[in-house]
Amino acid sequence: ELAAELNYIPDPVAHHLRTGKGNVLGIIVPRIDRNYFATLISSFQTTAQKHDYNIIIAASNENQEEELAAVKSLISKKVDGIAISLSANSVGASYEELCNAHHTPLLYFDRIPEECNTDSITNDNFQIGYDAVMQLRKKGCSKIGIFTGPLRMKQYQERFNGYKKALADAGLELNEKFVFENCITMETGTEAALKILTNEERPDGIFSSGDYSAITAIEIFKKKGIRIPEDIAIIGVANETFDNYLSTPLASFDLNQHRTAELAATILIERLNDKEDVSEPKHIIVKHDLILRDSAI
């Protein structure tokens, strides 16, 4: 009663020093201004709170230096564990040694490093690329292009590999003119669409590794009289909330980020509650679902 009367707030650092546990988890995302990552954060927080944990949120803003600073800041705040999705500019980033030195459990989710020796949760990105091409082939497309993210990142490389394998299995050739790298934003989607319009040969199907580049491409194509999906069919990734409300609703892969976030928080807490656990790292693949809409039907 006195604590409430004096508006006393316990010091989590002092609590951590006394008990070895502060009941706080850190989560680092590449950016907060995306519904996909906002949903991840919300589900992560909900799961953490069910186990009496609070969370601290940090964003790298797609910058490796800011990402490292965020990891160090969370460690200095004595968080009990850290979940991180790497930035698009993280080249060879690994925070396992740093976190291990401070006895802070680390988990990667969504965007994970090439070599991962700690817990991780991601999607089957190879299968996503493969499934996208096969759906476009089913639609009747024979000249299928791709908007991919930076291929130095594991998830985009795997989607690209799935795309290439599906082309080969369908007996289709890969046309380098239909491959647009670093194309996952509205700006880069605009650039790719305008370039496609200037080419003599155009794809009749596009797998976009991000919804944002897909939606701007759709709008630019339609302004130029190109019919979606009759002339060019398009499939995106992330199933953003706005996909169903576009002038031509966008078909997209739902990555089930709620499940990813729930698992991330749960696994970290399990590691914290069983400090003697020396089991092998968990590498979990979360199921994806293709949500078919007008852009690819």
Coordinates of N, CA, C and O in Angstrom, one line a residue, residues 29-38 41 59 61-62 212 240 242:
V29 N 13.7 -5.2 -34.2 CA 13.2 -5.4 -35.6 C 13.8 -4.5 -36.5 O 14.4 -3.4 -36.1
P30 N 13.8 -4.8 -37.8 CA 14.4 -3.9 -38.8 C 13.8 -2.6 -38.9 O 14.4 -1.6 -39.2
R31 N 12.4 -2.6 -38.7 CA 11.7 -1.3 -38.8 C 10.3 -1.5 -38.2 O 9.8 -2.6 -38.2
I32 N 9.8 -0.4 -37.7 CA 8.5 -0.5 -37.0 C 7.4 -0.1 -37.9 O 6.2 -0.4 -37.6
D33 N 7.7 0.7 -38.9 CA 6.6 1.2 -39.8 C 6.1 0.2 -40.8 O 5.9 0.5 -42.0
R34 N 6.1 -1.1 -40.4 CA 5.5 -2.1 -41.3 C 4.6 -2.9 -40.4 O 4.9 -3.3 -39.3
N35 N 3.4 -3.2 -41.0 CA 2.4 -3.9 -40.2 C 2.9 -5.3 -39.8 O 2.6 -5.8 -38.7
Y36 N 3.7 -5.9 -40.7 CA 4.2 -7.2 -40.4 C 5.0 -7.2 -39.1 O 4.8 -8.1 -38.3
F37 N 6.0 -6.3 -39.0 CA 6.8 -6.2 -37.8 C 6.0 -5.7 -36.6 O 6.2 -6.2 -35.4
A38 N 5.1 -4.8 -36.8 CA 4.2 -4.4 -35.7 C 3.4 -5.5 -35.1 O 3.2 -5.6 -33.9
I41 N 5.7 -7.7 -33.0 CA 5.9 -7.1 -31.7 C 4.7 -7.3 -30.8 O 4.9 -7.7 -29.6
A59 N 14.5 -0.7 -32.8 CA 14.5 -0.9 -34.2 C 15.9 -0.5 -34.8 O 16.5 0.5 -34.4
N61 N 16.3 0.1 -38.0 CA 16.1 1.0 -39.2 C 17.0 0.5 -40.4 O 17.5 1.3 -41.1
E62 N 17.0 -0.8 -40.5 CA 17.8 -1.4 -41.6 C 19.2 -1.0 -41.6 O 19.9 -0.9 -42.7
Y212 N 5.1 -4.4 -50.7 CA 5.2 -3.0 -51.0 C 5.6 -2.7 -52.5 O 5.1 -1.9 -53.2
E240 N 0.1 -8.2 -46.2 CA -0.1 -6.9 -45.4 C -1.6 -6.7 -45.4 O -2.4 -7.1 -46.3
F242 N -3.4 -4.2 -46.1 CA -4.0 -3.4 -47.2 C -4.2 -4.2 -48.4 O -4.8 -3.8 -49.4

